[in-house]
Coordinates of N, CA and C in Angstrom, one line a residue:
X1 N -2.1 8.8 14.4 CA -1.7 9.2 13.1 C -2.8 10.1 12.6
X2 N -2.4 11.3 13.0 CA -3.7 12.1 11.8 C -4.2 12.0 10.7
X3 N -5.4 12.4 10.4 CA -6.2 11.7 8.3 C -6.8 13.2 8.5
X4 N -6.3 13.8 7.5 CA -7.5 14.7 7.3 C -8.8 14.7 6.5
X5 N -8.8 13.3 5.5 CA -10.1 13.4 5.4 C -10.6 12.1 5.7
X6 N -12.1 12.1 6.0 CA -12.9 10.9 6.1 C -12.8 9.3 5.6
X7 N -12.9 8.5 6.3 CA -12.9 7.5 6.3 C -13.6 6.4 6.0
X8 N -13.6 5.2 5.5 CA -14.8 4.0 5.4 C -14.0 3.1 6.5
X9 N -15.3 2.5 6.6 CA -15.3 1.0 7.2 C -15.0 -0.3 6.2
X10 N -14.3 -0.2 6.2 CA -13.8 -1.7 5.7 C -14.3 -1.4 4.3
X11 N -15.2 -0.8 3.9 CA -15.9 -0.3 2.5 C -15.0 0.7 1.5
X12 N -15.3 1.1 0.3 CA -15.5 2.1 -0.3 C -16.2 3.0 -0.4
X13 N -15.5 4.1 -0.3 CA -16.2 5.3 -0.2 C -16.2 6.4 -1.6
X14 N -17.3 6.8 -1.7 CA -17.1 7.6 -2.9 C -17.2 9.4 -2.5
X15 N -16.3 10.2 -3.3 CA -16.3 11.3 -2.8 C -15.4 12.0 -4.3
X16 N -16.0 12.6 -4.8 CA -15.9 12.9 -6.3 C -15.9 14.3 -5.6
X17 N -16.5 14.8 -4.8 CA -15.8 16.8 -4.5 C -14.3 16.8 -4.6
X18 N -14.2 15.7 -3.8 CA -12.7 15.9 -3.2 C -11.4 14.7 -3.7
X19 N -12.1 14.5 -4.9 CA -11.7 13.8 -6.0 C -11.0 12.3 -5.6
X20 N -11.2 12.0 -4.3 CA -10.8 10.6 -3.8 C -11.8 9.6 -4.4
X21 N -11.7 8.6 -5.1 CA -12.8 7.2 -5.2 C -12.8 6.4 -4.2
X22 N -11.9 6.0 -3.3 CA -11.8 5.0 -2.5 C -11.3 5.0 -1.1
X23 N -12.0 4.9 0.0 CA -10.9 5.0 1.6 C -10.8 3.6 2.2
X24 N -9.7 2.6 2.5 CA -10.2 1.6 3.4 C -9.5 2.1 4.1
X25 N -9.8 1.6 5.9 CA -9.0 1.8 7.1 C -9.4 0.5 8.3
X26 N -8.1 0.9 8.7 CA -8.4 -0.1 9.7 C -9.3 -0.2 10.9
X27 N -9.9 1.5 10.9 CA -10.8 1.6 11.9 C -11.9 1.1 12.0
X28 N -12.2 0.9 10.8 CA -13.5 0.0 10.9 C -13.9 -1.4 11.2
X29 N -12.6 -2.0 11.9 CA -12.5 -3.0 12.1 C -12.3 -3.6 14.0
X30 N -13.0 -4.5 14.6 CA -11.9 -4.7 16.2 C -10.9 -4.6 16.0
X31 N -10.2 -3.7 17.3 CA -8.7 -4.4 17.0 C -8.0 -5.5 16.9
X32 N -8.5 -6.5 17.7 CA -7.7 -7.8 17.6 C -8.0 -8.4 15.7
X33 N -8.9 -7.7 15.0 CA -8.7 -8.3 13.7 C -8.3 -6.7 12.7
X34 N -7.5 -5.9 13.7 CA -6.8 -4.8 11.8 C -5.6 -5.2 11.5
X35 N -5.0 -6.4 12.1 CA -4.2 -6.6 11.3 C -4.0 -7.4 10.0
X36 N -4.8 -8.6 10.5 CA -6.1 -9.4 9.2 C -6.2 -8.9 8.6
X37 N -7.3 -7.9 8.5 CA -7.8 -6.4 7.6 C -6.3 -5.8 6.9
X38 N -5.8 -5.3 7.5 CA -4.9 -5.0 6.5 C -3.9 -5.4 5.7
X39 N -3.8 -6.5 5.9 CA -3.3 -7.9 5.0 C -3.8 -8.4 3.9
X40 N -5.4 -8.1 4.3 CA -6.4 -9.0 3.1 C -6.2 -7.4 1.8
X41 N -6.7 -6.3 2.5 CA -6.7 -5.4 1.7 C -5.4 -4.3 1.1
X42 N -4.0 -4.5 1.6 CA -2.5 -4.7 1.2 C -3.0 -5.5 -0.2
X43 N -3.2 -6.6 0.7 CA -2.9 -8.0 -0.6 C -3.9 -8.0 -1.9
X44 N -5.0 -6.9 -2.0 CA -5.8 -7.1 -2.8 C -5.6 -5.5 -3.4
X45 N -5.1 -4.5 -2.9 CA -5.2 -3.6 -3.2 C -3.6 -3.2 -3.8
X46 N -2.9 -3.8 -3.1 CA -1.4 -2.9 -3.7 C -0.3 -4.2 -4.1
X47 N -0.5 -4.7 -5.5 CA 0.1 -5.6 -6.4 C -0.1 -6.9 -5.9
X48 N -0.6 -7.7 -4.9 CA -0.7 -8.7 -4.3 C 0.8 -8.9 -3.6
X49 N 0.8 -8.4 -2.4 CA 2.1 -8.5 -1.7 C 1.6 -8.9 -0.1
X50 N 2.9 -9.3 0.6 CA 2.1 -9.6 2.3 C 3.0 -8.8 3.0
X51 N 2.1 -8.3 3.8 CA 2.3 -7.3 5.1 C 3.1 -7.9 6.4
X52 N 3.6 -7.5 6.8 CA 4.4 -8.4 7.8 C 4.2 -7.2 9.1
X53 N 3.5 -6.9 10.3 CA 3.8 -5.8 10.8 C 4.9 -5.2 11.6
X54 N 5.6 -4.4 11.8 CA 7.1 -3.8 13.0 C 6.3 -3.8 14.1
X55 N 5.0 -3.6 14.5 CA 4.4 -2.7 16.1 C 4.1 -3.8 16.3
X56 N 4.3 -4.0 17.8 CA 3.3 -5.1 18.1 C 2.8 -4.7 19.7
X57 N 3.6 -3.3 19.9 CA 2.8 -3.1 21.6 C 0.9 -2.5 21.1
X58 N 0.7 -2.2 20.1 CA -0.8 -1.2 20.2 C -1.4 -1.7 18.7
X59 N -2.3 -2.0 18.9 CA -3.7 -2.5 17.3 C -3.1 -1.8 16.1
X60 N -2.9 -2.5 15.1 CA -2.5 -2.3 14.0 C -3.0 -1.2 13.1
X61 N -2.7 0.0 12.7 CA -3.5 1.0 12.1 C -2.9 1.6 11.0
X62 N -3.8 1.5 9.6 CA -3.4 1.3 8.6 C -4.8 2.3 7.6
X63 N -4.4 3.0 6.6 CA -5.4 3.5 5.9 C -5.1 3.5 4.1
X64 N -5.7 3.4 3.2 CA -5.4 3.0 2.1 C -6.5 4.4 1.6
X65 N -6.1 5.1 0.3 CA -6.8 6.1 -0.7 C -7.0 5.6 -2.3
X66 N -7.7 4.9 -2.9 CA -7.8 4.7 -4.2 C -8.3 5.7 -4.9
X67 N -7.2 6.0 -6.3 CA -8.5 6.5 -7.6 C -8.2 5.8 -8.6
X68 N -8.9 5.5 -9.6 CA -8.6 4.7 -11.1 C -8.1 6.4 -11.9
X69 N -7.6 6.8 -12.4 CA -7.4 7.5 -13.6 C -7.4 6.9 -14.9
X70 N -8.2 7.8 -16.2 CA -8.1 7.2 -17.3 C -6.8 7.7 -18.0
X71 N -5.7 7.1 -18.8 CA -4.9 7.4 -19.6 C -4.6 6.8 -21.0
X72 N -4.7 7.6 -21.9 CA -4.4 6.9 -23.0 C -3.8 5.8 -23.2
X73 N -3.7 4.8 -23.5 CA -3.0 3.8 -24.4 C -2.3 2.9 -22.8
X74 N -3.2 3.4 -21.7 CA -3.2 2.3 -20.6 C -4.5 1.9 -20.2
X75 N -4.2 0.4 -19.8 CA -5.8 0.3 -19.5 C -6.0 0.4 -18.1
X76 N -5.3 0.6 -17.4 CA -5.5 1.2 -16.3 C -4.6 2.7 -15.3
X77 N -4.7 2.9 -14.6 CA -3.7 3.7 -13.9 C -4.1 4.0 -12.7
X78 N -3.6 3.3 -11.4 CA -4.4 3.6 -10.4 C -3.3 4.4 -9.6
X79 N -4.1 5.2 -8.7 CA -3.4 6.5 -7.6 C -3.7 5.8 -6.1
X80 N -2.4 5.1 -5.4 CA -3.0 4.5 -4.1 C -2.2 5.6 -3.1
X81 N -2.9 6.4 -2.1 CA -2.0 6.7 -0.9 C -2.4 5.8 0.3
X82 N -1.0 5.7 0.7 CA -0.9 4.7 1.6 C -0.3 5.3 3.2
X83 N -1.1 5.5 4.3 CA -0.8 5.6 5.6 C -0.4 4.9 6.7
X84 N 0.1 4.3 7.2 CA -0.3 2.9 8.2 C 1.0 3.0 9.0
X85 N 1.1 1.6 9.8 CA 2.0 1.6 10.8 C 2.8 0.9 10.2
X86 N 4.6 0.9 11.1 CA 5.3 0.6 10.3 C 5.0 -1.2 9.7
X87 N 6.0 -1.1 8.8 CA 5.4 -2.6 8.3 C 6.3 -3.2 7.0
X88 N 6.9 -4.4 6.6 CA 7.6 -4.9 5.9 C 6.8 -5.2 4.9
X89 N 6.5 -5.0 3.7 CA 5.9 -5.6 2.9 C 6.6 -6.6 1.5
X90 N 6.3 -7.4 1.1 CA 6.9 -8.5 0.2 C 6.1 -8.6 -0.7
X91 N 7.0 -9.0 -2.2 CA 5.8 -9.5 -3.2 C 7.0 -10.8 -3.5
X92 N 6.5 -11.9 -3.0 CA 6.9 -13.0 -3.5 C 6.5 -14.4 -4.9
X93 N 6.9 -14.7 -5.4 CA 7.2 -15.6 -6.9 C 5.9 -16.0 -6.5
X94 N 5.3 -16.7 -5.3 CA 4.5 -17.4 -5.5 C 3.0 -16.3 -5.7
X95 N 2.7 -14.7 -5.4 CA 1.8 -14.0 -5.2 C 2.2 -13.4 -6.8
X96 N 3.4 -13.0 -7.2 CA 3.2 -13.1 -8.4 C 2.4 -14.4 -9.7
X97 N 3.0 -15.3 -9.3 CA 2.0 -15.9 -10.2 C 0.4 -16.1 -9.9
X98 N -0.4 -15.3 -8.7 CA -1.3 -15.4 -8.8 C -2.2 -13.8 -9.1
X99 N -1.4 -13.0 -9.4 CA -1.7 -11.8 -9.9 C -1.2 -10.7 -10.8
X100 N -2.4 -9.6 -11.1 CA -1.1 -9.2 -12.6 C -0.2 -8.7 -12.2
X101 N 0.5 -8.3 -13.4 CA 2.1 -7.3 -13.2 C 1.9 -5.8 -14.1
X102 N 2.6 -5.2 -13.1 CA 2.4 -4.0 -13.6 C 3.9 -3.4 -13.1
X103 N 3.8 -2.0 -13.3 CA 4.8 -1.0 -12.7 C 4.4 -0.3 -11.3
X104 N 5.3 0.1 -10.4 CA 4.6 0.3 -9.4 C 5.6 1.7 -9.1
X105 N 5.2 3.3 -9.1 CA 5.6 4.1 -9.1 C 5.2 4.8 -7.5
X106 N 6.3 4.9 -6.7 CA 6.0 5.1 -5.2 C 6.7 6.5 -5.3
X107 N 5.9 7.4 -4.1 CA 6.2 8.7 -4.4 C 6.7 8.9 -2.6
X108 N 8.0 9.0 -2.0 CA 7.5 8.9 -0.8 C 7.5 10.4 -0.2
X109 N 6.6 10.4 0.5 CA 6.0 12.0 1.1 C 6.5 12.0 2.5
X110 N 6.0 11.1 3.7 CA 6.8 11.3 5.1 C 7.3 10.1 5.5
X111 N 8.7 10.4 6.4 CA 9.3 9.3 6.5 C 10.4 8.8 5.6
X112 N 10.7 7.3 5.9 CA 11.6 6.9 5.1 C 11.0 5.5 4.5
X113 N 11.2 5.2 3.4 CA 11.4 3.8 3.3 C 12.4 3.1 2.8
X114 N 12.2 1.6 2.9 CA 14.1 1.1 2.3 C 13.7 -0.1 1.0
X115 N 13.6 0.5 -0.5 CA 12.9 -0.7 -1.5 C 14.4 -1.9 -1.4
X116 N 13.8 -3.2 -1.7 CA 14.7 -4.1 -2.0 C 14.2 -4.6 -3.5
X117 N 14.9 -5.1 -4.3 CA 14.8 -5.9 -6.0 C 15.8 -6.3 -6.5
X118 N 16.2 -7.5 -7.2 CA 17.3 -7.9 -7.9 C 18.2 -8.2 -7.2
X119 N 18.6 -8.2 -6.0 CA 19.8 -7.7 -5.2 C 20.3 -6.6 -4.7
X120 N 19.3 -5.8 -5.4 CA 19.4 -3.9 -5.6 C 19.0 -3.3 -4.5
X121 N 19.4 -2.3 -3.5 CA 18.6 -1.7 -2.2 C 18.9 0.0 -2.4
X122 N 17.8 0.4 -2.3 CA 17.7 2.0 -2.4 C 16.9 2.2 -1.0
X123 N 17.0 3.4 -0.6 CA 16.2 4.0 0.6 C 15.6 5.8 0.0
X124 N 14.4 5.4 0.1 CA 13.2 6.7 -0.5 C 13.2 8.0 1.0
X125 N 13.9 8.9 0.9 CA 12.9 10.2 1.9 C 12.4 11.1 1.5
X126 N 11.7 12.0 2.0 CA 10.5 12.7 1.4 C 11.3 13.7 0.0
X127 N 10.1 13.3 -1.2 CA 10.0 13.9 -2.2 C 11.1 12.8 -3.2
X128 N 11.9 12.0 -2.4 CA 12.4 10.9 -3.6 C 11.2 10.2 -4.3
X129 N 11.5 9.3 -5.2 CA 10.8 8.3 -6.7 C 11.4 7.0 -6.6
X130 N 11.0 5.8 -6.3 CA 11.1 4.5 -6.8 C 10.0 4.1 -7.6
X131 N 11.0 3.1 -8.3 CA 10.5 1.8 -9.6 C 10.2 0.5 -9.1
X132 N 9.5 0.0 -8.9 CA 9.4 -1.4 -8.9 C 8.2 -2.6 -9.8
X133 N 9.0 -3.2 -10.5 CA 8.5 -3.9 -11.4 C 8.0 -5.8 -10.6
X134 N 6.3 -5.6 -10.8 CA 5.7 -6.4 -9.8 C 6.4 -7.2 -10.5
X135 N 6.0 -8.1 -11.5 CA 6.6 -9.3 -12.4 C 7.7 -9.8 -11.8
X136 N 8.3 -9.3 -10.5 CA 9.7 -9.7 -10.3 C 9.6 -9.6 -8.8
X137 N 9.9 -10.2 -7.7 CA 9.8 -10.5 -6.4 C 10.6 -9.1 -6.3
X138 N 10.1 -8.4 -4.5 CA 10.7 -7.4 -4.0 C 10.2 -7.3 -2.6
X139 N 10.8 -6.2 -1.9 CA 10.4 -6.2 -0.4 C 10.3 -4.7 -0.3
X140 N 9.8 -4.1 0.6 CA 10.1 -2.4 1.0 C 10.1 -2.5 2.5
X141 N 10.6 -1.8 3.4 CA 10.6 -1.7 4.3 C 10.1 -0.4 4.8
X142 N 8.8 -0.2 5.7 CA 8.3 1.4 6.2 C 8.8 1.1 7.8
X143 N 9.9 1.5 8.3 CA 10.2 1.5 9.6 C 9.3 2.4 10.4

């Protein structure tokens, strides 16, 4: 999977040239534990949801981009890009009630994905927009 920019180890990284706040990746981890790794930081990084992975012939590889942006009359606004291998991801009743809720605005750039909500299923390819409201169980599918 090519990155064109730099990486951390399991850390944050700061890099204000290039206006990124934050890189995790799986590289900085053994292989037999990036799948771990990208489970714990999925689950702490993108609404509290669990990663389920599709690959299972080659080490799990996965890269996360944070920035906070300030916006008026929100108290937060974060920018996450997200790289990795394919992967099921879930936000279930029980991870909702142990984390906040927010709106979760996905922009998809390569590939496809398939959101699930309500009973509702949409499939995102490059340059489509999904909604998904954490407060409420959902799944996405990155084949």
């Amino acid at each position: 999977m090519p990155m064109s920019r730099p990486r951390m180890m399991g850390t944050v990284q700061h890099e204000a040239a290039a206006g990124v706040v934050g890189v995790l990746s799986t590289k900085s981890v053994p292989e037999a534990n990036r799948l771990d790794f990208w489970r714990d930081v999925v689950c702490r990084t993108i609404a509290g949801v669990e990663a389920t992975a599709l690959v299972r012939d080659r080490p799990y590889s996965g890269l996360i981009r944070t920035q906070s942006m300030p916006i008026t009359q929100l108290s937060t606004f974060d920018l996450i890009q997200v790289e990795a291998d394919a992967q099921l991801v879930s936000r279930t009743r029980k991870l909702i009630d142990r984390s906040d809720c927010a709106w979760l605005l996905m922009i998809q750039h390569d590939g496809i994905c398939e959101l699930g909500q309500g009973g509702r299923r949409a499939s995102l390819a490059p340059g489509d927009i999904g909604f998904l409201d954490t407060s409420r169980p959902y799944d996405v599918l990155f084949p």
